[in-house]
PDB file of C-alpha atoms in Angstrom:
ATOM      1  CA  LEU A   1       2.902   4.077  -6.765  1.00 48.00           C
ATOM      2  CA  LEU A   2       5.416   1.833  -8.284  1.00 50.00           C
ATOM      3  CA  VAL A   3       6.130  -1.435  -6.919  1.00 49.00           C
ATOM      4  CA  THR A   4       9.361  -3.378  -7.833  1.00 45.00           C
ATOM      5  CA  GLY A   5      10.847  -6.224  -6.122  1.00 45.00           C
ATOM      6  CA  THR A   6      10.967  -5.442  -2.389  1.00 45.00           C
ATOM      7  CA  PHE A   7      10.624  -1.557  -2.615  1.00 46.00           C
ATOM      8  CA  TRP A   8       7.960   0.646  -3.827  1.00 49.00           C
ATOM      9  CA  SER A   9       8.200   4.361  -4.566  1.00 47.00           C
ATOM     10  CA  ALA A  10       5.935   7.329  -5.353  1.00 43.00           C
ATOM     11  CA  LEU A  11       6.521   8.157  -8.863  1.00 42.00           C
ATOM     12  CA  SER A  12       6.375  12.023  -8.280  1.00 43.00           C
ATOM     13  CA  ASP A  13       9.589  12.086  -5.970  1.00 46.00           C
ATOM     14  CA  ASP A  14      11.107   8.533  -6.373  1.00 48.00           C
ATOM     15  CA  THR A  15      11.301   7.911  -2.662  1.00 49.00           C
ATOM     16  CA  SER A  16      11.772   4.270  -2.091  1.00 48.00           C
ATOM     17  CA  TYR A  17      10.583   2.519   1.159  1.00 51.00           C
ATOM     18  CA  GLY A  18      11.451  -1.024   2.238  1.00 49.00           C
ATOM     19  CA  PHE A  19       8.489  -3.093   2.591  1.00 48.00           C
ATOM     20  CA  GLN A  20       9.522  -4.755   5.858  1.00 51.00           C
ATOM     21  CA  ALA A  21       9.039  -1.276   7.463  1.00 55.00           C
ATOM     22  CA  ILE A  22       5.356  -1.112   6.244  1.00 65.00           C
ATOM     23  CA  LEU A  23       4.038  -4.451   5.361  1.00 67.00           C
ATOM     24  CA  ALA A  24       3.880  -7.836   7.271  1.00 65.00           C
ATOM     25  CA  ASN A  25       4.710  -9.450   4.089  1.00 64.00           C
ATOM     26  CA  ASP A  26       6.410  -8.365   0.936  1.00 68.00           C
ATOM     27  CA  GLN A  27       4.836 -10.850  -1.583  1.00 82.00           C
ATOM     28  CA  ILE A  28       2.074  -8.211  -3.153  1.00 85.00           C
ATOM     29  CA  GLN A  29      -1.001  -9.783  -4.723  1.00 89.00           C
ATOM     30  CA  GLN A  30      -2.853  -6.671  -5.560  1.00 91.00           C
ATOM     31  CA  VAL A  31      -2.599  -2.719  -5.187  1.00 92.00           C
ATOM     32  CA  VAL A  32      -5.930  -0.841  -5.878  1.00 95.00           C
ATOM     33  CA  PHE A  33      -6.974   2.663  -5.314  1.00 95.00           C
ATOM     34  CA  ASP A  34      -9.937   3.937  -3.690  1.00 95.00           C
ATOM     35  CA  GLU A  35     -12.003   7.167  -4.586  1.00 94.00           C
ATOM     36  CA  GLN A  36      -9.787   9.082  -1.945  1.00 93.00           C
ATOM     37  CA  ASN A  37      -6.671   7.887  -3.843  1.00 93.00           C
ATOM     38  CA  ARG A  38      -5.620   5.595  -0.983  1.00 94.00           C
ATOM     39  CA  ALA A  39      -3.602   2.648  -1.875  1.00 93.00           C
ATOM     40  CA  TRP A  40      -4.783  -0.959  -0.636  1.00 95.00           C
ATOM     41  CA  ILE A  41      -2.110  -3.465  -0.800  1.00 92.00           C
ATOM     42  CA  GLY A  42      -2.905  -7.019  -0.564  1.00 93.00           C
ATOM     43  CA  THR A  43      -0.265  -9.560   0.285  1.00 89.00           C
ATOM     44  CA  SER A  44       0.087 -13.275  -0.066  1.00 90.00           C
ATOM     45  CA  LEU A  45       0.840 -13.872   3.682  1.00 90.00           C
ATOM     46  CA  GLY A  46       0.246 -10.582   5.572  1.00 90.00           C
ATOM     47  CA  GLY A  47      -3.267  -9.156   4.957  1.00 93.00           C
ATOM     48  CA  VAL A  48      -3.982  -5.830   3.711  1.00 94.00           C
ATOM     49  CA  VAL A  49      -2.373  -2.312   4.445  1.00 92.00           C
ATOM     50  CA  LEU A  50      -4.030   1.092   3.826  1.00 93.00           C
ATOM     51  CA  MET A  51      -1.639   3.635   2.687  1.00 89.00           C
ATOM     52  CA  GLU A  52      -2.389   7.398   2.036  1.00 89.00           C
ATOM     53  CA  GLU A  53      -0.117  10.076   0.577  1.00 86.00           C
ATOM     54  CA  GLN A  54       0.189  13.143   2.895  1.00 85.00           C
ATOM     55  CA  ASP A  55       2.763  15.868   1.933  1.00 83.00           C
ATOM     56  CA  GLY A  56       4.542  13.501  -0.582  1.00 77.00           C
ATOM     57  CA  LEU A  57       5.157  10.580   1.746  1.00 80.00           C
ATOM     58  CA  TRP A  58       2.934   7.378   1.962  1.00 79.00           C
ATOM     59  CA  LEU A  59       1.804   6.855   5.356  1.00 84.00           C
ATOM     60  CA  LYS A  60       0.210   3.486   6.806  1.00 86.00           C
ATOM     61  CA  LEU A  61      -3.436   4.274   7.925  1.00 90.00           C
ATOM     62  CA  ALA A  62      -4.515   0.764   8.811  1.00 91.00           C
ATOM     63  CA  ALA A  63      -3.851  -2.954   8.634  1.00 92.00           C
ATOM     64  CA  PHE A  64      -6.270  -5.737   8.253  1.00 95.00           C
ATOM     65  CA  SER A  65      -5.165  -9.291   8.977  1.00 94.00           C
ATOM     66  CA  ALA A  66      -6.151 -12.637  10.530  1.00 94.00           C
ATOM     67  CA  GLN A  67      -4.091 -11.758  13.642  1.00 93.00           C
ATOM     68  CA  ASN A  68      -6.208  -8.573  14.601  1.00 93.00           C
ATOM     69  CA  GLY A  69      -9.314 -10.533  14.061  1.00 92.00           C
ATOM     70  CA  VAL A  70     -10.367  -8.652  10.692  1.00 94.00           C
ATOM     71  CA  LEU A  71      -9.675 -11.347   7.979  1.00 95.00           C
ATOM     72  CA  GLY A  72     -10.295 -15.161   7.720  1.00 93.00           C
ATOM     73  CA  SER A  73      -6.738 -15.373   6.464  1.00 94.00           C
ATOM     74  CA  ASN A  74      -3.906 -13.506   5.559  1.00 93.00           C
ATOM     75  CA  GLY A  75      -3.659 -14.712   1.872  1.00 94.00           C
ATOM     76  CA  ILE A  76      -5.300 -11.774  -0.137  1.00 95.00           C
ATOM     77  CA  GLN A  77      -6.651 -12.678  -3.514  1.00 93.00           C
ATOM     78  CA  ALA A  78      -8.560  -9.339  -4.418  1.00 94.00           C
ATOM     79  CA  ILE A  79      -9.810  -6.141  -3.122  1.00 96.00           C
ATOM     80  CA  TYR A  80     -13.224  -4.699  -4.384  1.00 96.00           C
ATOM     81  CA  PHE A  81     -15.252  -1.503  -3.500  1.00 96.00           C
ATOM     82  CA  ASP A  82     -18.953  -1.233  -3.479  1.00 94.00           C
ATOM     83  CA  GLU A  83     -21.289   1.844  -4.184  1.00 91.00           C
ATOM     84  CA  GLN A  84     -21.697   2.258  -0.457  1.00 91.00           C
ATOM     85  CA  GLU A  85     -17.804   2.763  -0.107  1.00 92.00           C
ATOM     86  CA  ARG A  86     -17.152  -0.424   1.548  1.00 96.00           C
ATOM     87  CA  THR A  87     -14.221  -2.407   1.059  1.00 97.00           C
ATOM     88  CA  TRP A  88     -14.589  -6.099   0.128  1.00 97.00           C
ATOM     89  CA  ILE A  89     -11.456  -8.290   0.980  1.00 97.00           C
ATOM     90  CA  GLN A  90     -11.278 -11.690  -0.544  1.00 95.00           C
ATOM     91  CA  ALA A  91      -8.919 -13.956   1.159  1.00 94.00           C
ATOM     92  CA  LEU A  92      -7.510 -17.006   0.101  1.00 91.00           C
ATOM     93  CA  GLU A  93      -9.464 -20.072   2.061  1.00 89.00           C
ATOM     94  CA  GLY A  94     -10.479 -17.237   4.172  1.00 91.00           C
ATOM     95  CA  GLY A  95     -13.927 -16.072   2.796  1.00 93.00           C
ATOM     96  CA  VAL A  96     -14.718 -12.376   2.280  1.00 95.00           C
ATOM     97  CA  THR A  97     -14.432  -9.690   4.760  1.00 95.00           C
ATOM     98  CA  VAL A  98     -16.192  -6.236   4.365  1.00 96.00           C
ATOM     99  CA  VAL A  99     -14.725  -3.118   6.261  1.00 97.00           C
ATOM    100  CA  GLU A 100     -15.756   0.358   6.372  1.00 95.00           C
ATOM    101  CA  GLU A 101     -14.642   3.744   7.652  1.00 93.00           C
ATOM    102  CA  LYS A 102     -16.792   5.544  10.442  1.00 90.00           C
ATOM    103  CA  ASP A 103     -15.439   8.868  12.009  1.00 87.00           C
ATOM    104  CA  LYS A 104     -11.868   7.971  10.838  1.00 83.00           C
ATOM    105  CA  GLN A 105     -12.042   4.438  12.244  1.00 90.00           C
ATOM    106  CA  TRP A 106     -12.229   1.196  10.444  1.00 93.00           C
ATOM    107  CA  LYS A 107     -14.562  -1.551  11.456  1.00 93.00           C
ATOM    108  CA  LYS A 108     -15.506  -4.862  10.208  1.00 94.00           C
ATOM    109  CA  VAL A 109     -19.038  -4.717   9.015  1.00 94.00           C
ATOM    110  CA  PHE A 110     -19.744  -8.341   8.088  1.00 93.00           C
ATOM    111  CA  SER A 111     -18.154 -11.327   6.534  1.00 93.00           C
ATOM    112  CA  PHE A 112     -18.920 -14.438   4.480  1.00 92.00           C
ATOM    113  CA  SER A 113     -17.595 -17.874   4.982  1.00 88.00           C
ATOM    114  CA  ASP A 114     -18.082 -21.446   5.355  1.00 84.00           C
ATOM    115  CA  GLN A 115     -19.535 -20.583   8.600  1.00 84.00           C
ATOM    116  CA  ASP A 116     -22.525 -19.042   7.282  1.00 84.00           C
ATOM    117  CA  ASP A 117     -25.714 -20.473   5.350  1.00 85.00           C
ATOM    118  CA  LEU A 118     -25.382 -17.800   2.653  1.00 91.00           C
ATOM    119  CA  ILE A 119     -22.329 -19.011   0.707  1.00 89.00           C
ATOM    120  CA  GLY A 120     -21.161 -21.859   2.896  1.00 82.00           C
ATOM    121  CA  SER A 121     -17.475 -21.766   1.611  1.00 88.00           C
ATOM    122  CA  ASN A 122     -14.256 -20.023   2.042  1.00 88.00           C
ATOM    123  CA  ASP A 123     -13.250 -20.760  -1.491  1.00 90.00           C
ATOM    124  CA  ILE A 124     -14.317 -17.794  -3.378  1.00 91.00           C
ATOM    125  CA  ASP A 125     -12.865 -17.374  -6.865  1.00 91.00           C
ATOM    126  CA  ILE A 126     -14.517 -14.126  -7.858  1.00 94.00           C
ATOM    127  CA  ILE A 127     -16.872 -11.385  -6.503  1.00 95.00           C
ATOM    128  CA  ARG A 128     -18.902  -9.042  -8.983  1.00 96.00           C
ATOM    129  CA  PHE A 129     -21.518  -6.489  -8.314  1.00 96.00           C
ATOM    130  CA  ASP A 130     -24.605  -6.197 -10.637  1.00 96.00           C
ATOM    131  CA  TYR A 131     -26.725  -3.321 -11.665  1.00 93.00           C
ATOM    132  CA  GLN A 132     -29.063  -4.028  -8.805  1.00 93.00           C
ATOM    133  CA  ASN A 133     -26.350  -3.843  -6.115  1.00 91.00           C
ATOM    134  CA  ARG A 134     -26.529  -7.618  -5.541  1.00 96.00           C
ATOM    135  CA  VAL A 135     -23.296  -9.520  -5.008  1.00 96.00           C
ATOM    136  CA  TRP A 136     -22.316 -12.446  -7.240  1.00 97.00           C
ATOM    137  CA  PHE A 137     -19.901 -14.973  -5.709  1.00 96.00           C
ATOM    138  CA  GLY A 138     -18.020 -17.532  -7.854  1.00 95.00           C
ATOM    139  CA  ILE A 139     -17.333 -20.218  -5.266  1.00 93.00           C
ATOM    140  CA  GLN A 140     -14.732 -23.075  -6.387  1.00 91.00           C
ATOM    141  CA  ASP A 141     -16.706 -26.346  -7.041  1.00 92.00           C
ATOM    142  CA  VAL A 142     -20.102 -24.752  -5.939  1.00 93.00           C
ATOM    143  CA  GLY A 143     -20.828 -22.412  -8.778  1.00 96.00           C
ATOM    144  CA  ILE A 144     -22.478 -18.877  -8.249  1.00 97.00           C
ATOM    145  CA  VAL A 145     -24.455 -17.627  -5.249  1.00 96.00           C
ATOM    146  CA  VAL A 146     -26.129 -14.216  -5.388  1.00 97.00           C
ATOM    147  CA  LEU A 147     -26.969 -12.012  -2.446  1.00 96.00           C
ATOM    148  CA  LYS A 148     -28.991  -9.173  -1.940  1.00 96.00           C
ATOM    149  CA  GLU A 149     -28.592  -6.701   1.137  1.00 95.00           C
ATOM    150  CA  ASN A 150     -31.901  -5.513   2.769  1.00 92.00           C
ATOM    151  CA  ASN A 151     -32.727  -4.120   6.139  1.00 91.00           C
ATOM    152  CA  ASP A 152     -32.368  -7.424   7.999  1.00 90.00           C
ATOM    153  CA  GLY A 153     -28.771  -8.218   6.671  1.00 91.00           C
ATOM    154  CA  TRP A 154     -28.245 -10.509   3.596  1.00 94.00           C
ATOM    155  CA  GLU A 155     -30.385 -12.729   1.722  1.00 94.00           C
ATOM    156  CA  LYS A 156     -29.692 -15.303  -0.917  1.00 95.00           C
ATOM    157  CA  VAL A 157     -31.684 -14.482  -4.075  1.00 96.00           C
ATOM    158  CA  ASP A 158     -30.271 -16.762  -6.697  1.00 96.00           C
ATOM    159  CA  SER A 159     -27.718 -19.580  -7.333  1.00 96.00           C
ATOM    160  CA  PHE A 160     -26.385 -21.128 -10.412  1.00 96.00           C
ATOM    161  CA  SER A 161     -24.473 -24.652 -10.716  1.00 96.00           C
ATOM    162  CA  VAL A 162     -24.139 -27.717 -12.816  1.00 96.00           C
ATOM    163  CA  GLU A 163     -26.506 -29.459 -10.565  1.00 96.00           C
ATOM    164  CA  GLY A 164     -29.110 -26.854 -11.125  1.00 95.00           C
ATOM    165  CA  GLY A 165     -28.623 -27.159 -14.992  1.00 95.00           C
ATOM    166  CA  THR A 166     -27.416 -23.609 -15.166  1.00 95.00           C
ATOM    167  CA  LEU A 167     -23.616 -23.954 -15.664  1.00 96.00           C
ATOM    168  CA  SER A 168     -21.277 -26.174 -17.563  1.00 96.00           C
ATOM    169  CA  SER A 169     -18.908 -26.233 -14.582  1.00 96.00           C
ATOM    170  CA  ASN A 170     -18.990 -25.252 -10.910  1.00 95.00           C
ATOM    171  CA  ASN A 171     -15.440 -23.391 -11.248  1.00 94.00           C
ATOM    172  CA  VAL A 172     -16.280 -19.820 -12.384  1.00 95.00           C
ATOM    173  CA  GLY A 173     -13.392 -17.727 -13.603  1.00 93.00           C
ATOM    174  CA  THR A 174     -15.300 -14.648 -14.679  1.00 95.00           C
ATOM    175  CA  ILE A 175     -18.583 -12.845 -14.441  1.00 97.00           C
ATOM    176  CA  ILE A 176     -19.227  -9.717 -16.633  1.00 96.00           C
ATOM    177  CA  PHE A 177     -22.414  -7.779 -17.129  1.00 96.00           C
ATOM    178  CA  ASN A 178     -23.179  -6.040 -20.266  1.00 96.00           C
ATOM    179  CA  ASP A 179     -25.198  -2.897 -20.920  1.00 94.00           C
ATOM    180  CA  GLN A 180     -28.466  -4.829 -21.054  1.00 95.00           C
ATOM    181  CA  GLN A 181     -27.718  -6.079 -17.341  1.00 93.00           C
ATOM    182  CA  GLN A 182     -27.158  -9.574 -18.711  1.00 95.00           C
ATOM    183  CA  ALA A 183     -24.499 -11.777 -16.706  1.00 96.00           C
ATOM    184  CA  TRP A 184     -22.026 -13.469 -18.884  1.00 97.00           C
ATOM    185  CA  ILE A 185     -20.271 -16.155 -17.005  1.00 96.00           C
ATOM    186  CA  GLY A 186     -16.906 -17.973 -18.012  1.00 95.00           C
ATOM    187  CA  THR A 187     -16.204 -21.310 -16.423  1.00 95.00           C
ATOM    188  CA  SER A 188     -13.411 -23.974 -16.436  1.00 91.00           C
TER     189      SER A 188
END
């Protein structure tokens, strides 16, 4: 998929499509491909569109937005995939929404925002998954909150912050795990 200006094309046949026919907003923030080679296109004001190539054409499979009740906001910061093949959509000031496909239908599985006791914020800067399938949220002015999924839902298993003496700043720019399963954290 080649994205240029307000048009995109499949490189194999150089067919171009106007964004206005497919996307609610033409300001693309991120394009990622899942294991089925479907394109997840996140925009700055129009949410996410899921596209799939069929017989040389890219078709719109689904749209996720605040208007259809899936996302907390339409400003997309990042899109991630976990080991359970769920899609995590990080929205600007809209928290994180997780969706999954069941029987060719997409549904919202859960969301994290300032409305819950787990992360308590919509200002998420980064999400990472560690070797134990825990989710690390870098939250603006808060630090890091680590969640683990269990049979009853999600639980907070750890947190790191200036106040707790574990970070030099509560603004986390990166989280990387090395082969020894150690977290390397960059703050600003």
